[in-house]
């Protein structure tokens, strides 16, 4: 039984890490679209660069949510009960973002396009911030005991939660800027690269503050001190962040993009390793924490899910690799003259 609980905790963390890495760049590109695109054509080029892949990226969000529901139903039920308002904001942001990406080109009116540009920028920013706030609060624990949850939507906006939110926003915008630099053959690519270069210093500063604050606001480092070998994961995140700057400075934007992706993966796994065996720790009393052992499904359910995952997850990965390969070419001015969406 314990083996399958640990397996699904690792899969749960992996699904979130892959989701943040993939949807992170289209969040960042959508936020930047409002600020670095100087014409409607340039905005369409950014939209078209993420258009074929953004909804496929969100498959990983659905899978992560589904895995939480099926493998750890108690944690899923209490999380949706305790954080109902916050999760509703995330859901509405996802809906409006998808609508904005699909509807922008349905009319030629400038005000129509401006409205959807604002919608996609604001919703992408909110999603980046809210996911960071949510995981920041999970890292430090929620105020819950045998009488339930004692917090509110406002109490989630505490200093550590907000710092984690800002950290996520900067990670995703840096990731998105490098994606634009790789995918678009245009002066817009050079502007995005300059943004990535300047933003990196802000990202480094916030990352250092986040690592120090984490030592005081959470108990994530306990697992690392108990098993020092785990420090290789946050060390990889630091190296990848430095690699992002080095490759971008040399003009190797594809390498910088993959380095940025490694940073996001490593940062997410750093949090997941620190959480183990908790899914949602209690900040009031560890006795009331939701762990993988007191909130999981039965052994039979976990065995069935493991077999299903080993069959279908490789299929999903293969399909996404195929999609990225098909749409691997750079976006040029010629591409947006065609009458298609985005």
XYZ file of C-alpha atoms in Angstrom:
342
model
C 0.000 0.000 0.000
C 2.718 2.488 1.015
C 4.576 1.866 -2.259
C 1.576 2.970 -4.366
C 0.924 6.002 -2.143
C 4.502 7.164 -2.673
C 4.292 6.428 -6.413
C 1.188 8.599 -6.721
C 2.719 11.385 -4.655
C 5.663 11.432 -7.098
C 3.257 11.375 -10.073
C 1.175 14.157 -8.463
C 4.280 16.336 -8.156
C 5.433 15.447 -11.675
C 2.080 16.403 -13.221
C 2.166 19.819 -11.547
C 5.814 20.358 -12.530
C 5.106 19.528 -16.192
C 1.986 21.708 -16.174
C 3.831 24.756 -14.801
C 6.654 24.236 -17.308
C 4.357 23.979 -20.340
C 1.580 26.431 -19.494
C 4.131 28.746 -17.867
C 5.513 29.949 -21.192
C 2.097 30.680 -22.710
C 1.063 32.525 -19.505
C 4.234 34.595 -19.802
C 3.852 35.224 -23.544
C 0.226 36.333 -23.043
C 1.240 38.761 -20.272
C 4.012 40.211 -22.437
C 1.837 40.524 -25.542
C 0.229 43.661 -24.127
C 3.568 45.366 -23.521
C 6.034 44.383 -26.253
C 3.845 44.000 -29.356
C 3.656 47.358 -31.165
C 1.058 46.465 -33.785
C -1.906 44.196 -34.307
C 0.232 41.971 -36.542
C 2.792 41.487 -33.763
C 0.028 40.634 -31.282
C -1.305 38.053 -33.723
C 2.173 36.571 -34.110
C 2.415 36.033 -30.350
C -1.104 34.564 -30.259
C -0.270 32.261 -33.146
C 2.944 31.114 -31.453
C 0.961 29.729 -28.483
C -2.300 28.994 -30.340
C -1.582 25.376 -31.388
C -0.278 24.285 -27.978
C -1.921 26.219 -25.118
C -4.999 23.995 -24.750
C -2.830 20.854 -25.017
C -0.672 22.242 -22.198
C -3.741 22.482 -19.972
C -4.336 18.739 -20.339
C -1.682 18.423 -17.630
C -3.735 20.652 -15.301
C -6.783 18.427 -15.811
C -4.623 15.343 -15.259
C -3.101 16.786 -12.077
C -6.569 17.659 -10.763
C -7.936 14.247 -11.765
C -5.012 12.450 -10.132
C -5.582 14.372 -6.890
C -9.283 13.451 -6.958
C -8.710 9.753 -7.667
C -5.548 9.090 -5.635
C -6.111 11.411 -2.661
C -9.891 12.048 -2.499
C -9.888 13.321 1.101
C -7.286 15.978 0.312
C -9.169 16.894 -2.891
C -12.521 17.249 -1.106
C -11.185 19.316 1.794
C -9.030 21.491 -0.490
C -12.034 22.385 -2.646
C -14.073 23.045 0.487
C -11.449 25.150 2.283
C -10.191 27.061 -0.792
C -13.465 27.319 -2.676
C -13.265 31.081 -3.416
C -9.607 30.973 -4.484
C -10.133 27.966 -6.773
C -13.232 29.633 -8.250
C -11.076 32.649 -9.200
C -8.594 30.303 -10.899
C -11.422 28.553 -12.765
C -12.911 31.849 -14.014
C -9.448 33.053 -15.095
C -8.928 29.838 -17.084
C -12.339 30.211 -18.758
C -11.887 33.879 -19.699
C -8.344 33.244 -20.941
C -9.495 30.476 -23.269
C -12.382 32.583 -24.557
C -10.074 35.560 -25.176
C -7.595 33.485 -27.187
C -10.356 32.011 -29.343
C -12.541 35.124 -29.820
C -9.929 37.837 -30.520
C -9.932 37.286 -34.278
C -13.706 36.867 -34.638
C -14.219 40.597 -35.438
C -12.122 43.423 -36.891
C -13.163 46.138 -34.432
C -10.173 47.672 -32.613
C -12.114 47.935 -29.356
C -13.144 44.260 -29.655
C -9.510 43.162 -30.040
C -8.305 45.522 -27.295
C -10.868 44.074 -24.871
C -9.721 40.487 -25.505
C -6.043 41.547 -25.350
C -6.684 42.997 -21.898
C -8.612 39.878 -20.888
C -5.896 37.445 -21.903
C -3.182 39.569 -20.248
C -5.054 40.011 -16.938
C -6.264 36.395 -16.748
C -2.772 35.044 -17.499
C -1.292 37.304 -14.808
C -3.942 36.260 -12.282
C -3.400 32.567 -13.030
C 0.367 32.896 -12.559
C -0.097 34.854 -9.322
C -2.886 32.664 -7.903
C -1.102 29.368 -8.568
C 1.925 30.813 -6.778
C -0.193 32.057 -3.855
C -1.904 28.637 -3.630
C 1.356 26.680 -3.543
C 2.942 29.205 -1.164
C 0.117 28.615 1.294
C 0.357 24.838 0.844
C 4.107 25.024 1.523
C 3.611 26.904 4.808
C 0.444 25.010 5.773
C -3.191 25.961 6.157
C -4.805 26.874 9.501
C -6.897 23.724 9.937
C -7.702 21.382 12.815
C -10.466 18.995 13.852
C -13.002 21.842 13.536
C -12.050 22.555 9.917
C -10.409 25.481 8.162
C -9.955 28.783 10.019
C -8.698 30.946 7.143
C -10.330 33.029 4.394
C -9.570 34.282 0.893
C -7.900 37.367 2.394
C -5.762 35.341 4.818
C -4.267 33.474 1.815
C -2.763 36.800 0.719
C -0.126 36.669 3.454
C 3.474 37.839 2.839
C 4.864 34.362 2.012
C 1.898 33.484 -0.219
C 2.222 36.776 -2.122
C 6.007 36.383 -2.430
C 5.509 32.918 -3.950
C 2.916 34.425 -6.301
C 5.334 37.119 -7.480
C 8.041 34.448 -7.885
C 5.733 32.396 -10.128
C 4.790 35.472 -12.205
C 8.468 36.338 -12.815
C 9.355 32.699 -13.620
C 6.565 32.471 -16.195
C 7.181 35.883 -17.791
C 10.905 35.063 -18.165
C 9.915 31.687 -19.654
C 7.412 33.355 -22.008
C 9.899 36.002 -23.159
C 12.395 33.294 -24.122
C 9.644 31.355 -25.908
C 8.815 34.435 -28.038
C 12.529 34.925 -28.740
C 12.703 31.327 -30.004
C 9.419 31.123 -31.904
C 9.095 34.465 -33.702
C 11.296 35.667 -36.534
C 10.824 39.378 -36.158
C 12.158 42.471 -34.297
C 9.624 41.362 -31.707
C 11.977 38.463 -30.942
C 14.780 40.911 -30.114
C 12.469 42.932 -27.838
C 11.429 39.771 -25.993
C 15.078 38.765 -25.561
C 15.877 42.187 -24.052
C 12.953 41.816 -21.627
C 14.215 38.351 -20.625
C 17.705 39.756 -20.022
C 16.508 42.604 -17.782
C 13.834 40.569 -16.010
C 16.352 37.886 -15.026
C 17.885 40.156 -12.362
C 14.470 40.726 -10.749
C 13.807 36.973 -10.914
C 17.167 36.196 -9.264
C 16.493 38.718 -6.475
C 13.028 37.344 -5.722
C 14.332 33.741 -5.922
C 16.971 34.466 -3.263
C 14.401 36.177 -0.990
C 12.034 33.221 -1.543
C 14.691 30.664 -0.546
C 15.572 32.602 2.632
C 11.927 33.309 3.571
C 11.087 29.617 3.041
C 13.456 28.695 5.883
C 11.422 30.827 8.317
C 7.858 30.461 6.956
C 7.783 26.710 6.218
C 9.204 23.362 7.292
C 10.194 22.393 3.752
C 13.911 22.205 4.575
C 13.399 19.496 7.238
C 13.434 16.709 4.634
C 16.587 18.165 3.070
C 18.418 18.327 6.402
C 17.344 14.731 7.125
C 18.520 13.562 3.665
C 21.150 16.008 2.322
C 21.245 14.200 -1.058
C 17.915 15.900 -1.840
C 19.769 19.242 -2.013
C 20.757 18.264 -5.564
C 17.257 19.362 -6.702
C 17.340 23.013 -5.476
C 21.013 23.117 -6.571
C 19.874 22.107 -10.065
C 17.324 24.937 -9.979
C 20.072 27.450 -9.143
C 22.359 26.127 -11.902
C 19.500 26.188 -14.432
C 18.638 29.775 -13.491
C 22.260 30.809 -14.013
C 22.311 28.841 -17.281
C 19.267 30.765 -18.476
C 21.164 34.040 -18.186
C 24.398 32.692 -19.712
C 22.696 31.142 -22.766
C 20.458 34.189 -23.325
C 23.482 36.535 -23.171
C 25.143 34.417 -25.902
C 22.020 34.592 -28.087
C 21.323 30.845 -27.652
C 17.648 31.384 -26.888
C 16.563 27.758 -27.390
C 19.122 26.593 -24.822
C 18.062 29.441 -22.526
C 14.413 28.353 -22.912
C 15.205 24.742 -21.953
C 17.286 26.023 -19.048
C 14.307 28.104 -17.916
C 12.091 25.003 -18.214
C 14.564 23.086 -16.022
C 14.381 25.894 -13.458
C 10.581 25.603 -13.219
C 10.729 21.794 -13.005
C 13.401 21.921 -10.287
C 11.629 24.625 -8.277
C 8.388 22.618 -8.286
C 10.155 19.401 -7.251
C 11.998 21.338 -4.526
C 8.621 22.170 -2.990
C 7.206 18.665 -3.506
C 10.197 16.973 -1.838
C 9.953 19.386 1.087
C 6.238 18.645 1.510
C 6.578 14.830 1.696
C 4.626 13.048 3.123
C 2.182 15.951 3.417
C -0.201 17.069 0.708
C -1.602 19.933 2.785
C 0.168 20.458 6.123
C -1.674 22.037 9.048
C -0.064 25.207 10.376
C -1.904 24.731 13.698
C -1.059 21.146 14.584
C 0.788 18.544 12.441
C -1.669 15.953 13.748
C -4.315 17.421 11.432
C -2.153 17.562 8.301
C -3.441 15.793 5.195
C -0.767 13.311 4.202
C -0.499 10.740 1.434
C -1.163 8.087 4.086
C -4.348 9.450 5.696
C -6.025 10.825 2.557
C -5.350 8.257 -0.177
C -7.679 5.880 -1.979
C -7.615 2.148 -1.337
C -4.693 -0.019 -2.450
C -6.876 -1.619 -5.139
C -7.804 1.799 -6.616
C -4.178 2.937 -6.619
C -3.064 -0.283 -8.357
C -5.677 0.161 -11.111
C -4.728 3.831 -11.519
C -1.040 2.937 -11.755
C -1.709 0.471 -14.580
C -3.857 3.029 -16.431
C -1.241 5.757 -15.980
C 1.566 3.596 -17.337
C -0.511 2.949 -20.485
C -1.962 6.379 -21.228
C 0.601 8.907 -19.925
C 3.208 7.833 -22.538
C 0.502 8.214 -25.221
C -0.234 11.784 -24.064
C 3.487 12.589 -23.994
C 3.977 11.135 -27.491
C 1.023 13.160 -28.829
C 2.363 16.407 -27.345
C 5.834 15.774 -28.756
C 4.227 15.246 -32.162
C 2.267 18.524 -31.866
C 5.366 20.508 -30.896
C 7.267 18.896 -33.767
C 4.549 19.775 -36.321
C 4.453 23.422 -35.159
C 8.216 23.727 -34.555
C 8.895 26.380 -37.220
C 9.284 30.068 -36.408
C 6.270 32.349 -36.836
C 6.802 34.903 -39.618
C 4.809 37.869 -40.946
C 3.607 35.658 -43.811
C 1.885 33.260 -41.401
C -0.582 35.851 -40.107
C -1.875 36.748 -43.567
C -3.752 33.466 -43.683
C -7.424 33.444 -42.636
C -7.211 31.270 -39.561
C -7.824 31.654 -35.871
C -5.261 33.418 -33.659
